[in-house]
CSV table of C-alpha atoms in Angstrom, one decimal:
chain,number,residue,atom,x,y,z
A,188,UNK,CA,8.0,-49.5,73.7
A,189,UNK,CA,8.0,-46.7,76.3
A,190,UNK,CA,5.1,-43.8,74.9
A,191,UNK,CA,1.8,-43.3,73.3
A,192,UNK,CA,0.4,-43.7,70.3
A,193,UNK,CA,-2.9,-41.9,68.8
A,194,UNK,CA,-4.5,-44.1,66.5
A,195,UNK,CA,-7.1,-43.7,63.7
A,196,UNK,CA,-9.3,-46.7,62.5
A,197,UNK,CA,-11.3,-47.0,59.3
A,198,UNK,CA,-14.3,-49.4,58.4
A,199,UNK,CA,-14.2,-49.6,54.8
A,200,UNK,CA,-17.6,-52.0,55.3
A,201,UNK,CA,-18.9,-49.2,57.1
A,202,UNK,CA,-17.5,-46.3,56.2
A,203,UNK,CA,-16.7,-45.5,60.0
A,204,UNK,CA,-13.5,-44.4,61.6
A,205,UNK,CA,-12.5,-44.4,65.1
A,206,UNK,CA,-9.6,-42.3,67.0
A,207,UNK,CA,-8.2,-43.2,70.0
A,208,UNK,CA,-4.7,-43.9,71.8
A,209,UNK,CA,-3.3,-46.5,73.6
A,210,UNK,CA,0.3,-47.7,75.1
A,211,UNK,CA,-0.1,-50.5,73.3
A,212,UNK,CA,-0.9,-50.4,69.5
A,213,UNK,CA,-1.0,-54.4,68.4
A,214,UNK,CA,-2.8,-55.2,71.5
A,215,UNK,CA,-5.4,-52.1,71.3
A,216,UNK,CA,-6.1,-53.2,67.7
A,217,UNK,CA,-6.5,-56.9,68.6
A,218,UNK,CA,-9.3,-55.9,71.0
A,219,UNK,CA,-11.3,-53.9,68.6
A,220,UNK,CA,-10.8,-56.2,66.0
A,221,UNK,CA,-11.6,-59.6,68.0
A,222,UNK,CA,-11.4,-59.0,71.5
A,223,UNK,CA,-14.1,-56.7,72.6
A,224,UNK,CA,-17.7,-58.3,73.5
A,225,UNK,CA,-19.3,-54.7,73.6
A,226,UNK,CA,-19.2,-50.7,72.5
A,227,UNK,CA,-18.7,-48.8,69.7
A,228,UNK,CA,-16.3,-50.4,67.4
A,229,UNK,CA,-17.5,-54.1,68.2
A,230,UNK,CA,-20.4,-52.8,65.5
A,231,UNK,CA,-18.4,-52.0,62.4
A,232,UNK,CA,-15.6,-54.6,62.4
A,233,UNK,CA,-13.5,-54.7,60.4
A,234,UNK,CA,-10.8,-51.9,60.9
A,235,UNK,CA,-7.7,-51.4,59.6
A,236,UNK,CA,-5.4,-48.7,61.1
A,237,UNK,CA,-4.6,-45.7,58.6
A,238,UNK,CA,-3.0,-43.6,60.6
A,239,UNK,CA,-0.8,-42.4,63.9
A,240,UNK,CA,1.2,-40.2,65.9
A,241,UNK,CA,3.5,-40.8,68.6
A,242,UNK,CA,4.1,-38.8,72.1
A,243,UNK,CA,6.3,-40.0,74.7
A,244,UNK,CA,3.6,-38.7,77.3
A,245,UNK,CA,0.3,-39.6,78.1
A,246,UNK,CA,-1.1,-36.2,78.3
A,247,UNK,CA,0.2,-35.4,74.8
A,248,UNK,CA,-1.4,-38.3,73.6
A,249,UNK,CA,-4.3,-37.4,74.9
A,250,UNK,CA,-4.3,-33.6,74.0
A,251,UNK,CA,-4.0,-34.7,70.2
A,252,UNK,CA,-6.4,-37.4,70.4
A,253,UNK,CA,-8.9,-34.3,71.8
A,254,UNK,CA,-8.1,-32.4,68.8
A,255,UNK,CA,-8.4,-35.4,66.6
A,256,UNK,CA,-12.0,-35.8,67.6
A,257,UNK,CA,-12.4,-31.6,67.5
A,258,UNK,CA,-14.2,-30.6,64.1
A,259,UNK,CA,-11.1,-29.4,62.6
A,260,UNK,CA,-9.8,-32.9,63.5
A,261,UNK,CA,-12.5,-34.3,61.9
A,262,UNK,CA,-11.8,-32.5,58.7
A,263,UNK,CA,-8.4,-34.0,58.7
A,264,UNK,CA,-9.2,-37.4,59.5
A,265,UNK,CA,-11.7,-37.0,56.8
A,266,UNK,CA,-8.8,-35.9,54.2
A,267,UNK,CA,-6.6,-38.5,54.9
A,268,UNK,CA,-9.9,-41.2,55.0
A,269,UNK,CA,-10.5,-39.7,50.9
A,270,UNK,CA,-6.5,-40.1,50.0
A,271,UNK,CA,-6.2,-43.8,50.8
């Protein structure tokens, strides 16, 4: 797959969610899930992914995953985290 993809996580265990993008979504979620030895969502596995986007650049990709994390983001994310 040629492109981006803007990801959201949620920890229904911890009531957590995570945004982030990636080239490569299976891979991405395999390190947060089992991979990674260290950060942020090593702490409140496990995730499932509820939600994403997808740009054919990197820097649109990254522009909405800025947004995403903006507090009008948050109120979105937060919306779609109370409709699952």
């Amino acid at each position: 797959m040629d492109g981006f993809v803007v990801y959201i996580l949620y920890s229904e265990k911890s009531k957590k969610n995570y945004t982030g993008f990636t080239s490569n979504l299976i891979q991405r979620y395999k390190s947060h899930n089992f991979l990674e030895t260290k950060g942020y969502t090593l702490k409140f596995r496990p995730w499932e992914v509820i939600y994403v986007e997808f740009f054919n650049s990197k820097s649109d990709a990254m522009q909405r995953e800025k947004y995403l994390k903006s507090g009008i983001g948050r109120e979105f994310i937060q919306h779609i985290i109370q409709n699952l």
